[in-house]
PDB file of C-alpha atoms in Angstrom:
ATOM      1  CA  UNK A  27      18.224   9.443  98.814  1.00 53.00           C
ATOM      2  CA  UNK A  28      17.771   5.491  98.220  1.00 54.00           C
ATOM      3  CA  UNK A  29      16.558   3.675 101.320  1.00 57.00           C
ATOM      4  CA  UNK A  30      17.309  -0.302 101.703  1.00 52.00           C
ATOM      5  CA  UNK A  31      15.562  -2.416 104.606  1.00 54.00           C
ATOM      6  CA  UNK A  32      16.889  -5.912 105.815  1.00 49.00           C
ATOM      7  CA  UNK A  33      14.992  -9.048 107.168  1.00 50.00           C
ATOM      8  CA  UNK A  34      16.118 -12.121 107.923  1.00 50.00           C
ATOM      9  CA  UNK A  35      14.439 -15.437 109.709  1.00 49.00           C
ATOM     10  CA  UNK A  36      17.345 -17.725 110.839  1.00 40.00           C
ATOM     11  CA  UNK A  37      16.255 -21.313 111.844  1.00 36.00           C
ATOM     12  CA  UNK A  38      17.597 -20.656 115.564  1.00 25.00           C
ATOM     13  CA  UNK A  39      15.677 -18.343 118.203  1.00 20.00           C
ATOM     14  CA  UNK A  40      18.027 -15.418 118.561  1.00 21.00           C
ATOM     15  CA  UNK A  41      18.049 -13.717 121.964  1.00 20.00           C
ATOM     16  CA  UNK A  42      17.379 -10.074 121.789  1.00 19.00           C
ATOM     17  CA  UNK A  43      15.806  -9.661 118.641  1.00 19.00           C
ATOM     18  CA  UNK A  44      12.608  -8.619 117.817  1.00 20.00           C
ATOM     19  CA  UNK A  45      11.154  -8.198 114.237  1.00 23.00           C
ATOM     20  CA  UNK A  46       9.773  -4.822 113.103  1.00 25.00           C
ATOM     21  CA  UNK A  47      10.181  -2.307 110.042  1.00 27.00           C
ATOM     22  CA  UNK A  48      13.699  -0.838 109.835  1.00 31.00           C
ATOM     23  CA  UNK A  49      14.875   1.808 107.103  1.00 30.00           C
ATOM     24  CA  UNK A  50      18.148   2.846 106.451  1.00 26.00           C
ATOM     25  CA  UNK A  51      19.720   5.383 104.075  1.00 28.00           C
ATOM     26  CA  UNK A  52      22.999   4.385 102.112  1.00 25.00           C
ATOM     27  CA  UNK A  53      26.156   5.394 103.789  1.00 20.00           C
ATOM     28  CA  UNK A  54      24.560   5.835 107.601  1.00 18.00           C
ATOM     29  CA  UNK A  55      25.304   2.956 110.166  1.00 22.00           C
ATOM     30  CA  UNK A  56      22.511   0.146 110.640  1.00 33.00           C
ATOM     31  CA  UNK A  57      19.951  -0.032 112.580  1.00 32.00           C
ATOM     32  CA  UNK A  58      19.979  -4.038 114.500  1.00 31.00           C
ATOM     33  CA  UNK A  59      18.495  -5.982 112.034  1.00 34.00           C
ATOM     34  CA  UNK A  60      14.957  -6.996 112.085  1.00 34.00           C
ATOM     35  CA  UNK A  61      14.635 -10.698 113.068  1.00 31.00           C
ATOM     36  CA  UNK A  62      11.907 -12.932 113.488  1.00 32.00           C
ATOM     37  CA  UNK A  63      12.446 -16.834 114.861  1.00 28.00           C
ATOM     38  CA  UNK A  64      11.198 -20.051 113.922  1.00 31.00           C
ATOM     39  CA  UNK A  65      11.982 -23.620 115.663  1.00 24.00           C
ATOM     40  CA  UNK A  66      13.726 -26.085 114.059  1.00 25.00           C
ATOM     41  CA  UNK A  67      10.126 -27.445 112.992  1.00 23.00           C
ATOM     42  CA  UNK A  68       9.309 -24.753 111.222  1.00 25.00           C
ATOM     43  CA  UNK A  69       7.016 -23.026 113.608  1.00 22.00           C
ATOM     44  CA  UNK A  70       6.998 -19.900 114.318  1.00 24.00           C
ATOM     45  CA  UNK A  71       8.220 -18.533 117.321  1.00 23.00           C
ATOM     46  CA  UNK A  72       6.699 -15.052 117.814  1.00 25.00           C
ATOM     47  CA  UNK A  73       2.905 -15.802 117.729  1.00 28.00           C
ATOM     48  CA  UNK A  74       0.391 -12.816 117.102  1.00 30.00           C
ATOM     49  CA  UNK A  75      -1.812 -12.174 119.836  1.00 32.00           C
ATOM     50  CA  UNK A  76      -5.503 -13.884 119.630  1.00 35.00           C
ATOM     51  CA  UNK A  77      -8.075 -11.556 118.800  1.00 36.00           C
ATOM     52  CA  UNK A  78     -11.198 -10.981 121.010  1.00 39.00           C
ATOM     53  CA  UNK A  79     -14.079 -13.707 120.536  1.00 41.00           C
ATOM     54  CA  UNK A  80     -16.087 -12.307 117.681  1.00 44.00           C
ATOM     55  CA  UNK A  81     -13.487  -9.409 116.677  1.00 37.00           C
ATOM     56  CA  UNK A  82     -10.788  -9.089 114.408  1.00 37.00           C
ATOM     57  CA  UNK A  83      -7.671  -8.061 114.567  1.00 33.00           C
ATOM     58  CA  UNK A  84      -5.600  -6.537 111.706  1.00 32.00           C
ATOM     59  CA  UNK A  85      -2.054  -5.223 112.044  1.00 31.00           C
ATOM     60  CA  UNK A  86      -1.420  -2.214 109.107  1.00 32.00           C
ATOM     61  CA  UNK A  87       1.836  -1.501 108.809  1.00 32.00           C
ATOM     62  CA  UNK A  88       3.109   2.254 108.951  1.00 32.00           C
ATOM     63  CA  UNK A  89       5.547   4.014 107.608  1.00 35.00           C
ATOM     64  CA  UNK A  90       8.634   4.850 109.653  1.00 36.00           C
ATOM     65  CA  UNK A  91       9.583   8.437 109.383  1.00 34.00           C
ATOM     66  CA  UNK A  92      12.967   8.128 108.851  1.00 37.00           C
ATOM     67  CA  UNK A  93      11.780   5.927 105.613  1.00 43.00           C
ATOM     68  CA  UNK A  94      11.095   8.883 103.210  1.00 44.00           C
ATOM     69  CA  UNK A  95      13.244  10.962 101.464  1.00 43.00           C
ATOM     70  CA  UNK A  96      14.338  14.700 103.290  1.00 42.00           C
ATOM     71  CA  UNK A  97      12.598  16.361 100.644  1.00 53.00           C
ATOM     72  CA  UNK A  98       9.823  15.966  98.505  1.00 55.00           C
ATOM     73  CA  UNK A  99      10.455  14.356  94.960  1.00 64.00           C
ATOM     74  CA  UNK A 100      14.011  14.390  96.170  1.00 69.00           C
ATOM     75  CA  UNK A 101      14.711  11.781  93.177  1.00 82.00           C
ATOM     76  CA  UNK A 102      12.670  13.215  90.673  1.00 83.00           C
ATOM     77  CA  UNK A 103      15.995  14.518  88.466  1.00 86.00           C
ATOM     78  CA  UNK A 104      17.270  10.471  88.376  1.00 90.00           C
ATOM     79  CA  UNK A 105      16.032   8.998  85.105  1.00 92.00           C
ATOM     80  CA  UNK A 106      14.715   5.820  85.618  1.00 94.00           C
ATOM     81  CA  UNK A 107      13.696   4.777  81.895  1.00 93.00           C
ATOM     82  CA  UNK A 108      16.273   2.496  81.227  1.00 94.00           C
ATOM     83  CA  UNK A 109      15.622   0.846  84.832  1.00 96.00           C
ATOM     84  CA  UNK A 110      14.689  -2.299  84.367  1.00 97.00           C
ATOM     85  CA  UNK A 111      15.796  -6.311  86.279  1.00 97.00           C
ATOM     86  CA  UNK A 112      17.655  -8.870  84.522  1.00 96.00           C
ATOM     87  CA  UNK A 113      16.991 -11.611  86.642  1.00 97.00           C
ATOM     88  CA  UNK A 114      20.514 -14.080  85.152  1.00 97.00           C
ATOM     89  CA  UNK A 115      22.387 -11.118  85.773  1.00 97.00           C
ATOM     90  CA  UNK A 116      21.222 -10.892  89.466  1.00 98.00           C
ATOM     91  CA  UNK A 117      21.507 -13.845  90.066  1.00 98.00           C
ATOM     92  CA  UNK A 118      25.042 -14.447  88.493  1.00 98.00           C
ATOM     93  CA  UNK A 119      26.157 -11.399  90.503  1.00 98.00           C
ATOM     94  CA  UNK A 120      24.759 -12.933  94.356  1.00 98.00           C
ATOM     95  CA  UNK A 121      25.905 -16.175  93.491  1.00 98.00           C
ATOM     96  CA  UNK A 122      29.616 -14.408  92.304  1.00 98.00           C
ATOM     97  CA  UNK A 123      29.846 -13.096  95.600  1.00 98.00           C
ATOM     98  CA  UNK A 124      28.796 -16.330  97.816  1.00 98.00           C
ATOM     99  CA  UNK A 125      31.513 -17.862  95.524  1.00 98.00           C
ATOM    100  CA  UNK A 126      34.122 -15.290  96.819  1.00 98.00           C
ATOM    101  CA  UNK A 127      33.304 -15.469 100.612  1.00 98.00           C
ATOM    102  CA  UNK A 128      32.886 -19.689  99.741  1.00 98.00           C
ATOM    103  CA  UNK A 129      29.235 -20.501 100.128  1.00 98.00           C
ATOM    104  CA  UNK A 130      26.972 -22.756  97.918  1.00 98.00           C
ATOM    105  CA  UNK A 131      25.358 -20.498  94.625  1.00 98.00           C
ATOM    106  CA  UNK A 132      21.316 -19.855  94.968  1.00 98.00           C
ATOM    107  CA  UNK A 133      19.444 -21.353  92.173  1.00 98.00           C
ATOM    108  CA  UNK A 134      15.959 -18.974  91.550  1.00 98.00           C
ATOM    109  CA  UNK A 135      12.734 -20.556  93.100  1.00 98.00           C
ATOM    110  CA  UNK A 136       9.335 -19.459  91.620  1.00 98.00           C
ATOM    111  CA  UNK A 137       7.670 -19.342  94.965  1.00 98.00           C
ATOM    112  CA  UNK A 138      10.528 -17.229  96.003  1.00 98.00           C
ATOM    113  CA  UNK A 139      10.187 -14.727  93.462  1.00 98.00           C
ATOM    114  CA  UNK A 140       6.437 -14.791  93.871  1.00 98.00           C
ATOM    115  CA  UNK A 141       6.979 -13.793  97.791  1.00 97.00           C
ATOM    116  CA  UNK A 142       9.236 -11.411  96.032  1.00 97.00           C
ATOM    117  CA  UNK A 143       7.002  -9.216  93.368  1.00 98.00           C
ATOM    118  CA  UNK A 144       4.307  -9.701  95.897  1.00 96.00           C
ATOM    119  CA  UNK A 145       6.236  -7.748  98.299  1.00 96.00           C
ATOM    120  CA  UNK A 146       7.493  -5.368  95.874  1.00 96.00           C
ATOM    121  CA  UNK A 147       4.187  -4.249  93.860  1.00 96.00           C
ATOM    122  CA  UNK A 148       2.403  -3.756  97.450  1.00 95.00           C
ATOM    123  CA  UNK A 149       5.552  -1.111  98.347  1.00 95.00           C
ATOM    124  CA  UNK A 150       5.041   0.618  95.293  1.00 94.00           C
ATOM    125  CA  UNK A 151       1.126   0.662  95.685  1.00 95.00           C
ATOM    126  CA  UNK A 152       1.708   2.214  98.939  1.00 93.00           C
ATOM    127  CA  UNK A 153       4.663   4.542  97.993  1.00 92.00           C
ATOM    128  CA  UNK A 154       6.871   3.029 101.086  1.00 89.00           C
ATOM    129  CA  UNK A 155       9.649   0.925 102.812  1.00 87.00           C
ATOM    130  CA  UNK A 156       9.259  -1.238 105.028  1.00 87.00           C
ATOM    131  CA  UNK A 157       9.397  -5.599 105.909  1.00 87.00           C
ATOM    132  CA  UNK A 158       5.964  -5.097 106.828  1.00 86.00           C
ATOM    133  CA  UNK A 159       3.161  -5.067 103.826  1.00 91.00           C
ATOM    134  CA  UNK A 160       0.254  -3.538 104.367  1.00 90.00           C
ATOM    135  CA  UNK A 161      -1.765  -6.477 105.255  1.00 91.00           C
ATOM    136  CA  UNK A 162       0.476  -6.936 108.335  1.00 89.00           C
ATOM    137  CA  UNK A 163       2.671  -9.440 106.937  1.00 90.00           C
ATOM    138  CA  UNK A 164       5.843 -10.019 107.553  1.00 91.00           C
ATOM    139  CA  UNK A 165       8.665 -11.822 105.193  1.00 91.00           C
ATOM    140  CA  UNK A 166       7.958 -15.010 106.947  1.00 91.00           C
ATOM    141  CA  UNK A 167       4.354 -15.229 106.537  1.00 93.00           C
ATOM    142  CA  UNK A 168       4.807 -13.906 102.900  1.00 95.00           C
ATOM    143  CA  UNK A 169       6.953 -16.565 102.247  1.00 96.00           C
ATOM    144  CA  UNK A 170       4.979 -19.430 103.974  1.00 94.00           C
ATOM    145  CA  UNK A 171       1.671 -17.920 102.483  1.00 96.00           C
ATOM    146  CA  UNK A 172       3.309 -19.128  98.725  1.00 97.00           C
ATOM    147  CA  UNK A 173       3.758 -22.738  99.379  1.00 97.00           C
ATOM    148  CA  UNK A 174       7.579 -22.923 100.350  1.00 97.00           C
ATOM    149  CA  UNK A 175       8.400 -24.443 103.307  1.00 95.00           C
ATOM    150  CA  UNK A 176      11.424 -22.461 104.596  1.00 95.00           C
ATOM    151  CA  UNK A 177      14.008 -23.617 107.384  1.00 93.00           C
ATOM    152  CA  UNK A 178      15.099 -19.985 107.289  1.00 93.00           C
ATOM    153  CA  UNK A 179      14.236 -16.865 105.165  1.00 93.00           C
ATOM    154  CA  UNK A 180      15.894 -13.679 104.650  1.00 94.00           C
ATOM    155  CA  UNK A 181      14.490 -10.224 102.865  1.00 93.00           C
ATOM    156  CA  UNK A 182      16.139  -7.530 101.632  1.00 94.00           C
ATOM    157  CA  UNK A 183      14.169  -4.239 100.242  1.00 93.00           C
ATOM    158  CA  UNK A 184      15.562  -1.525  98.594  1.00 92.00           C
ATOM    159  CA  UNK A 185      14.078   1.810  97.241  1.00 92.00           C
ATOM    160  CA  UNK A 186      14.862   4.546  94.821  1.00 92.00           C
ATOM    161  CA  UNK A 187      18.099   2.559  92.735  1.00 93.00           C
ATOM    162  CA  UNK A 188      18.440   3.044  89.502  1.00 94.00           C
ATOM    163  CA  UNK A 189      19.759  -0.451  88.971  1.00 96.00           C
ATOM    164  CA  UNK A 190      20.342  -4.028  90.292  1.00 96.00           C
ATOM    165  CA  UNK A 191      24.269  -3.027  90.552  1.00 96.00           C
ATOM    166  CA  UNK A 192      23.439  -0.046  92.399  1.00 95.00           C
ATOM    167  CA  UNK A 193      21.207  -1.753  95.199  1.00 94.00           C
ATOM    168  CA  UNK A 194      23.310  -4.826  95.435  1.00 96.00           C
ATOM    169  CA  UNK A 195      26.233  -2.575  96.130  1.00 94.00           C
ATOM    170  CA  UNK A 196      24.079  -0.351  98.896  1.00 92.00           C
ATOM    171  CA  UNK A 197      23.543  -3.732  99.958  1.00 93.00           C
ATOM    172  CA  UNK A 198      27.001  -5.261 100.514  1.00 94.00           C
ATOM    173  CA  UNK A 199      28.332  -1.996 101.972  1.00 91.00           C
ATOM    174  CA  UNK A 200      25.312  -2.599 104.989  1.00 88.00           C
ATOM    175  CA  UNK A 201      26.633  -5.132 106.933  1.00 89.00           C
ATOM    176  CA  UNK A 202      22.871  -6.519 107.878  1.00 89.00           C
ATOM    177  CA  UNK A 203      22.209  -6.690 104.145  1.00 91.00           C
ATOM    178  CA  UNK A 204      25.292  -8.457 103.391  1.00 94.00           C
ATOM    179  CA  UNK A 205      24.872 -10.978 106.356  1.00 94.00           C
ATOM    180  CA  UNK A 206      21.491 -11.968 104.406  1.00 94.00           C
ATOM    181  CA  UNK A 207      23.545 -11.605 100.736  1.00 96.00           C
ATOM    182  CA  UNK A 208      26.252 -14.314 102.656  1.00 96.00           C
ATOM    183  CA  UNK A 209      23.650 -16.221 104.784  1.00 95.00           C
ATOM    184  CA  UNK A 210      25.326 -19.775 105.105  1.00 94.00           C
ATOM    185  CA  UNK A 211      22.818 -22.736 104.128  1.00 93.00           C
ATOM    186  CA  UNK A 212      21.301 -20.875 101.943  1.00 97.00           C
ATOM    187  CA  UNK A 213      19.995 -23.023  99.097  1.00 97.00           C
ATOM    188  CA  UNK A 214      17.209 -20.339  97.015  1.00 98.00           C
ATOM    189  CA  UNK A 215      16.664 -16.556  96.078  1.00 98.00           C
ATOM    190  CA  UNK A 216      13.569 -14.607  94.568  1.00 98.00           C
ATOM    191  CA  UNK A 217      13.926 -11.314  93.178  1.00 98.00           C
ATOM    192  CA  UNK A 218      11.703  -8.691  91.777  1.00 98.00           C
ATOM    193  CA  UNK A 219      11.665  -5.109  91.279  1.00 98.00           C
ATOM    194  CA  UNK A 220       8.546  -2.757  90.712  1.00 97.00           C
ATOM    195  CA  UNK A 221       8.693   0.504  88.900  1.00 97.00           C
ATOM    196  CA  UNK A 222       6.145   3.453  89.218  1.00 95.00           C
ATOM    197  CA  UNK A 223       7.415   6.896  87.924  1.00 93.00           C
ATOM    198  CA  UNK A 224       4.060   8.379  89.918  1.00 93.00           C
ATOM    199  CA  UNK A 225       5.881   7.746  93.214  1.00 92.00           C
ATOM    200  CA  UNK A 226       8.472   9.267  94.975  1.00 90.00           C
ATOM    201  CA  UNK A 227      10.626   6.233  95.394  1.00 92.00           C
ATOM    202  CA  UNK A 228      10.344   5.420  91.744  1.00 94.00           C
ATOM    203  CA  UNK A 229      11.442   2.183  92.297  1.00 95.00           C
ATOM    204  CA  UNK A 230      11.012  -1.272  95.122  1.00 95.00           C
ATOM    205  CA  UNK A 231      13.191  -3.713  94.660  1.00 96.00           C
ATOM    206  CA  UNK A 232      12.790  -6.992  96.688  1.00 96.00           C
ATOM    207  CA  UNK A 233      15.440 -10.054  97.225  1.00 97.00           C
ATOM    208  CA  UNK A 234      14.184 -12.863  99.012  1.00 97.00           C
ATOM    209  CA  UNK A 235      16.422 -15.804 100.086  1.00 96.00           C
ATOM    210  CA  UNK A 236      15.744 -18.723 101.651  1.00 96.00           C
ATOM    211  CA  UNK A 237      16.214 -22.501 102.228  1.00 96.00           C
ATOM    212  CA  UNK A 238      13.616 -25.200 102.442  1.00 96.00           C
ATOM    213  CA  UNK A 239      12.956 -27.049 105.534  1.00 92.00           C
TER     214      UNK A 239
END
C-alpha cells in the first residue's frame, strides 16, 4: 500500500484550516488538506506557543496510525532496483499538466529541492509519512529555513512508489494533491526522492512548490 500526504501554504488566511500530518492511501477519499497561513508579508500566521522562561520547547512529530502499511513488509515483493528520479522528466511531466489545465510551467529552484531532499532523507531516516519532520517542522519553516522567501508553498509526500509516474498519478487522482500539482501563481518546484530498501516504505518522495514573495 503506497501512502501520499499533501501540504500546501496559500498566501491568504483560509478559514477553517488548521495544519497537521495527514496520510492517505491511493484510491480512499481525502482527508481536508493540511494548511498553514501566512499574510501577505510573508509572516506567518499560526505562531508556536512561547516556551516557559528558561525551558524549551520541542514539537516531535508522530506517526499517524493510519500512515503505515496493514501489514508488515506489505511491499517487500515490489522491486525497487530500477527506482530511481529523473528530475527533466519530472519536471517536463508537472509542467505538461499545468500546460493542459493553462497555468505558467515551474522552472526547478535549488533551494526548493534542498527543502525537498531535506524532507525526504529525514522520512526515510525515520521510516514514516508525514508534513511534519521530526524536528517539528513543518513545509513552511523547511522552506523558509533554506533561504527562499515564499509568497506561498505547497508539499506533496509520497511513500512506497516505484516511480515518479506512479506517484504523480496517485497524485492527480487526490484532488488535494492535484490542487497543489495546479496551484495558480505558482512560479518554482523542488523534487527529491530517497530510497532505503531497509525500510518498509522503501521509498519518500518529496515535491515542493512554491512562489517567491
Amino acid at each position: 500500500m503506497v501512502r501520499v500526504a499533501i501540504f500546501a501554504a496559500p498566501m491568504i488566511i483560509l478559514a477553517g484550516c488548521s495544519i497537521g500530518p495527514q496520510s492517505l492511501s491511493l484510491g480512499v477519499a481525502d482527508g481536508p488538506t493540511p494548511v498553514i497561513a501566512s499574510r501577505p508579508s510573508g509572516s506567518i500566521s499560526s505562531r508556536p506557543r512561547t516556551p516557559a522562561p528558561g525551558t524549551r520547547e520541542t514539537r516531535v512529530a508522530t506517526l499517524d496510525p493510519g500512515a503505515r502499511t496493514s501489514q508488515p513488509n506489505a511491499l517487500a515483493r515490489r522491486d525497487y532496483s530500477n527506482t530511481s528520479l529523473a528530475v527533466e522528466e519530472a519536471r517536463t511531466m508537472i509542467n505538461e499538466y499545468r500546460r493542459q489545465h493553462g497555468l505558467a510551467p515551474l522552472t526547478l529552484n535549488v533551494l526548493l529541492t534542498k527543502a525537498a531532499k531535506a524532507h525526504s532523507r529525514d522520512l526515510a531516516k525515520w521510516d514514516r509519512i508525514s508534513h511534519y519532520g521530526s524536528d517539528g517542522s513543518n513545509p513552511w519553516d523547511r522552506v523558509r529555513v533554506t533561504g527562499y522567501s515564499a509568497r506561498l508553498a505547497a508539499e506533496n509526500v509520497g511513500t512506497g512508489q516505484l516511480s515518479i509516474k506512479e506517484v504523480f498519478e496517485g497524485w492527480k487522482r487526490s484532488p488535494g494533491h492535484n490542487k497543489n500539482l495546479l496551484l495558480r501563481g505558482a512560479r518554482h518546484m523542488g523534487i527529491a526522492l530517497v530510497r532505503d530498501p531497509k525500510t518498509e516504505f522503501k521509498t519518500f518522495w518529496t515535491l515542493v512548490i512554491g512562489a517567491p514573495a
